[in-house]
Coordinates of C-alpha atoms in Angstrom, one line a residue:
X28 CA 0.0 0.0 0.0
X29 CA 1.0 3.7 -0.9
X30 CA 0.1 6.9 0.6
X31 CA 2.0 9.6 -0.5
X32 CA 0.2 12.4 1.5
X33 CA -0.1 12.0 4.7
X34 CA 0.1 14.2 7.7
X35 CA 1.5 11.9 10.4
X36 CA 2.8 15.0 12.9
X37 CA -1.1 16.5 13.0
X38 CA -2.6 13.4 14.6
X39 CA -3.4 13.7 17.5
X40 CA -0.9 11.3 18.7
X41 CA 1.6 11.4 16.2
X42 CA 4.1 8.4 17.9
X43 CA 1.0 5.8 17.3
X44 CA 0.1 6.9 13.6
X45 CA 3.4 6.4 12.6
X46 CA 3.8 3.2 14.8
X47 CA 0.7 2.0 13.3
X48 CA 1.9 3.1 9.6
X49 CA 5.3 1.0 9.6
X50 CA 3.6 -2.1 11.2
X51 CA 0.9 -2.1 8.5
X52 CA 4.0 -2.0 6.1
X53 CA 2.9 0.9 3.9
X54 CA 4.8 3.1 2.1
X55 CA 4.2 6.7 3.1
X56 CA 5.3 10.6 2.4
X57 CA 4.9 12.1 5.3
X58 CA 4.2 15.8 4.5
X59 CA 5.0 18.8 7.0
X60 CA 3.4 22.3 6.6
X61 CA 6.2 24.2 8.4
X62 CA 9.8 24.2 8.0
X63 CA 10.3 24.4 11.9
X64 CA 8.6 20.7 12.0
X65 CA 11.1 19.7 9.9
X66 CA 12.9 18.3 12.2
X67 CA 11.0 17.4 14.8
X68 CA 8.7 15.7 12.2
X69 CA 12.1 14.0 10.6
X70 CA 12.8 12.1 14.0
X71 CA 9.1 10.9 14.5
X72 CA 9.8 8.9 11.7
X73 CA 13.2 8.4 11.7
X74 CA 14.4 4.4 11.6
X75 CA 11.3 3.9 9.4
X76 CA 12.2 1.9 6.2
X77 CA 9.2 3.1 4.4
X78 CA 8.4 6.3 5.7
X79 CA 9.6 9.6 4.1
X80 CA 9.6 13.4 5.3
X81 CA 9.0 15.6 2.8
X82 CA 10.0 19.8 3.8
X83 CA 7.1 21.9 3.3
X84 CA 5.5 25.7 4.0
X85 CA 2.2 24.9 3.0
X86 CA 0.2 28.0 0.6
X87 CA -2.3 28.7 3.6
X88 CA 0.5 29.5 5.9
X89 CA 2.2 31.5 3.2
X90 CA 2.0 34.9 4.7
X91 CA 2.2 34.0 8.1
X92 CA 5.9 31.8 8.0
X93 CA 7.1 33.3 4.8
X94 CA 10.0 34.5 7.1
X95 CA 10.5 30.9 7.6
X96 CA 11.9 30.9 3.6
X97 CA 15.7 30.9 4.7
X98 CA 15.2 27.6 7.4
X99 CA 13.1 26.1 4.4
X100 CA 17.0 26.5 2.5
X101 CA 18.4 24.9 5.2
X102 CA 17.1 22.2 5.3
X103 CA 16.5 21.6 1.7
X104 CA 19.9 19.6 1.0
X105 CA 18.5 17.1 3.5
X106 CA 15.6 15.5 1.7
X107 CA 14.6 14.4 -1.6
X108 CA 10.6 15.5 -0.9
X109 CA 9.4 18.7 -0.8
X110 CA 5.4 18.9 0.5
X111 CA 3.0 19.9 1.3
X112 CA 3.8 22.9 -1.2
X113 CA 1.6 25.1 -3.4
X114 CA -0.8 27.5 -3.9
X115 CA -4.4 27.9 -2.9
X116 CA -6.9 30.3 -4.6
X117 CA -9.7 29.7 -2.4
X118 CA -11.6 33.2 -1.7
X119 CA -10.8 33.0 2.3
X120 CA -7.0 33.2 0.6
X121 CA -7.3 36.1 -1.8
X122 CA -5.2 38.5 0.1
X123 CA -2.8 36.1 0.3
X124 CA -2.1 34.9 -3.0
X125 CA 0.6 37.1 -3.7
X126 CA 2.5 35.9 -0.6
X127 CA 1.7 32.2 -1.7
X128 CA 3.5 32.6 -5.8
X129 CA 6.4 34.6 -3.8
X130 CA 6.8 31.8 -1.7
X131 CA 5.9 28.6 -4.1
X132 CA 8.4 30.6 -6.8
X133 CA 11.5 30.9 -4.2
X134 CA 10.7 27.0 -2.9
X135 CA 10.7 26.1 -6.7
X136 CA 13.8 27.6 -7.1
X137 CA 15.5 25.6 -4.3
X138 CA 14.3 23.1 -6.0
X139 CA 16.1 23.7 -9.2
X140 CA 18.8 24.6 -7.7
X141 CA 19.7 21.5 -6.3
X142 CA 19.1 19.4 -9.2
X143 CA 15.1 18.6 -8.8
X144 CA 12.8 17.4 -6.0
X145 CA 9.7 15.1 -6.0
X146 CA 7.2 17.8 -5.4
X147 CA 4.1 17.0 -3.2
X148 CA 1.6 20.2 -4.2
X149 CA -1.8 21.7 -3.4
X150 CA -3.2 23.0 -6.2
X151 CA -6.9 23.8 -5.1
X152 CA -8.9 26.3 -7.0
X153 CA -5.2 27.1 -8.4
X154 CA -4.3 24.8 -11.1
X155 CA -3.4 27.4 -13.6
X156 CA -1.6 29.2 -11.4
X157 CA 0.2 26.3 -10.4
X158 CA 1.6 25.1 -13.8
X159 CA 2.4 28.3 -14.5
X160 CA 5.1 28.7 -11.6
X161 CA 6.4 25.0 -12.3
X162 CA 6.4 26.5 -16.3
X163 CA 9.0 29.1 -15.2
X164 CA 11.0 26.8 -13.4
X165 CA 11.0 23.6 -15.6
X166 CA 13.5 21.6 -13.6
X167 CA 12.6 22.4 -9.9
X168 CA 11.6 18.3 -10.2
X169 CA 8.7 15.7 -10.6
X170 CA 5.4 17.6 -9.6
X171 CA 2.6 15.4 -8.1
X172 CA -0.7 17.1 -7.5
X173 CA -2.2 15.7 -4.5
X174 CA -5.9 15.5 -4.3
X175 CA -6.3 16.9 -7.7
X176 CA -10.4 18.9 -7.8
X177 CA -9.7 21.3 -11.0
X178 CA -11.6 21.2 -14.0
X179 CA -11.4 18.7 -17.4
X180 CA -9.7 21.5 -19.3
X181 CA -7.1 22.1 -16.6
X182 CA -6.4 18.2 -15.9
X183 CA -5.9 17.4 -19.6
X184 CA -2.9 20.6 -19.1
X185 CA -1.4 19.3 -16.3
X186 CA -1.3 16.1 -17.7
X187 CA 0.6 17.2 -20.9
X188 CA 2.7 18.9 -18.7
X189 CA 4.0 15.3 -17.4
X190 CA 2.2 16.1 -13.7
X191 CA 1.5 13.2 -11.5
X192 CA -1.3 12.7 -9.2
X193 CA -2.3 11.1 -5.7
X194 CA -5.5 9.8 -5.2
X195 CA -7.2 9.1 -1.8
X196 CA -10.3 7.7 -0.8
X197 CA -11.8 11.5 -0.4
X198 CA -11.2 12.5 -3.7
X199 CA -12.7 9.3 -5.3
X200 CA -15.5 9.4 -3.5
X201 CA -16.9 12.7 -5.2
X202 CA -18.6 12.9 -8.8
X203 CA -15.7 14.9 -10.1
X204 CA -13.2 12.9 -8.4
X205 CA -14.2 9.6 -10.0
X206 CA -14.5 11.7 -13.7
X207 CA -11.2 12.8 -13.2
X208 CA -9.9 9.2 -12.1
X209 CA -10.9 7.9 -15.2
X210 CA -8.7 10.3 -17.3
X211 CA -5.5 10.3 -15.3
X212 CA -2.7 8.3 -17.4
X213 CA -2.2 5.7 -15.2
X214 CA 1.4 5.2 -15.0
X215 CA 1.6 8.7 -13.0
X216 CA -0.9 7.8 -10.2
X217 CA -0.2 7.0 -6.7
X218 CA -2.7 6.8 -3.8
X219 CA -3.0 9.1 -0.4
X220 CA -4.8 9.8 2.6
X221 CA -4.4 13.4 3.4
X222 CA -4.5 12.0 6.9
X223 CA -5.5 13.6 9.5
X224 CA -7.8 15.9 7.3
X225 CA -9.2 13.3 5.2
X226 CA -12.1 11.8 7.4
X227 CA -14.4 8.7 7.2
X228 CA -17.2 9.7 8.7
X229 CA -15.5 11.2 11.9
X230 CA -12.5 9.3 11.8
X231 CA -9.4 10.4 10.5
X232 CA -7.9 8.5 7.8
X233 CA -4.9 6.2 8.6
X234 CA -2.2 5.5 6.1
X235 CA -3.3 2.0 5.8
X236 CA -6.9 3.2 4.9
X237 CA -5.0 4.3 1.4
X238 CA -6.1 0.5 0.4
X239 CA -9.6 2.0 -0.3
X240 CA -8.3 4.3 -3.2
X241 CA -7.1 1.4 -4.1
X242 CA -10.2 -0.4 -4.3
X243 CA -11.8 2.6 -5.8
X244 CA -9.6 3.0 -8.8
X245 CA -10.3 -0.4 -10.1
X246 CA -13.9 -0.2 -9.9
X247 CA -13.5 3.1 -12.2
X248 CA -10.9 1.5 -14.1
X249 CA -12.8 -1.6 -14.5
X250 CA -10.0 -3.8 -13.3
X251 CA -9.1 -6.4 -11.4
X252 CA -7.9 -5.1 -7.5
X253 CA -4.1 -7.0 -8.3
X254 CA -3.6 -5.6 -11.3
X255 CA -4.2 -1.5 -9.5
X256 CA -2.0 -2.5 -7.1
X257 CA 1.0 -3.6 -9.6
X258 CA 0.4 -0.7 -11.2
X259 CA 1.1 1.4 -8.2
X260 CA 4.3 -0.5 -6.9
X261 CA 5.6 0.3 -10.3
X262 CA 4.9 3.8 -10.2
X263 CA 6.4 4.3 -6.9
X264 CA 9.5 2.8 -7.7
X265 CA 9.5 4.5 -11.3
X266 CA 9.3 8.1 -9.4
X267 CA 11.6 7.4 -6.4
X268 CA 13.8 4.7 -7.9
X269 CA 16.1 3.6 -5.0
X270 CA 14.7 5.2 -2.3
X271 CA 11.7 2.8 -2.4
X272 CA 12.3 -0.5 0.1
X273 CA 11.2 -3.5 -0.8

């Protein structure tokens, strides 16, 4: 099992999320939204074989820890991730958008600078916006848009522009979530949780509930459950390459 957005530092007891996450043997990203839980989030799952931290400053704390721009730097050199990253365009966000392309254009440039990160991003209500900035800097790395919600016109862009995406069971649930399943190229998708905020019915979603996207992409792929979860395996291993354990 994959899920390659998860929150494991936001639960409400972090040590047992990520305890229960490596027993269950799946392979997670573990995003952060701050670069001062870097490293505090970085030894919560440290001795994990297949957890990963990704660094991130996520677009709805833009304008509050853009000062934090210079520890995000830092720390950049020590990970191959960088998530939860992005820009939001949501109306409660409009006077901050300008802070969020400031700071998703300086964390795309550490990104190129160093040769190219796997990029976990939020792209909500800003998918133009989004490949535009990743447009100006071509080589800041591999971008995966997690919980993808745009519209037909802008998936069928962000899929020419070689985007990958990460499905969880919240997203496939929805109308729009299912029509966009059913156009994704299928050797760029990889399933998430967006645990803690992802919820089944009041419950936060675990990273071993990410078998349920599974489930969900071969009913709308009309095939068989062993043949999604091939699929996935190879993806993972064709984005990260060595980094994956088997």
């Amino acid at each position: 099992m994959i899920d390659f957005h998860c929150h494991l530092d936001l639960y409400r007891f972090p040590e047992i999320a990520v305890e229960d996450a490596d027993k269950s043997g799946v392979y997670v990203l573990c995003v952060t939204t701050t670069p001062k839980a870097w490293t505090k989030t970085l030894q919560l799952c440290a001795n994990r074989p297949r957890i990963r931290t990704a660094l991130g400053l996520h677009p709805e704390l833009a304008h509050e820890r853009q000062s934090e721009l210079p520890l995000f730097e830092h720390f950049a050199p020590e990970t191959r991730y960088f998530g939860e990253i992005g820009l939001d365009g949501s109306p409660q966000w409009r006077e901050a958008q300008q802070t969020q392309r400031k700071v998703f254009d300086a964390i795309l440039k550490i990104a190129s600078d160093l040769g190219g990160k796997v990029l976990s991003i939020h792209s909500r209500r800003a998918v133009d916006e989004v490949l535009e900035a990743l447009g100006r800097k071509p080589s800041a790395g591999t971008p995966v848009l997690h919980w993808f919600s745009g519209t037909q016109a802008q998936l069928g862009r962000a899929i020419d522009y070689g985007c990958w995406f990460s499905c969880g069971p919240a997203m496939l649930r929805s109308d729009n979530g299912k029509a966009i399943a059913r156009r994704l190229p299928r050797h760029r998708v990889l399933t998430e949780t967006d645990g803690p905020f992802a919820l089944e019915g009041s419950r936060p979603l675990q990273p071993k509930d990410s078998w349920q996207a599974v489930s969900m992409l071969a009913d709308i792929w009309e095939v068989p459950i062993e043949e999604i979860q091939d699929t996935l395996r190879n993806n993972l291993r064709s984005l990260v390459q060595s980094d994956v354990q088997s």
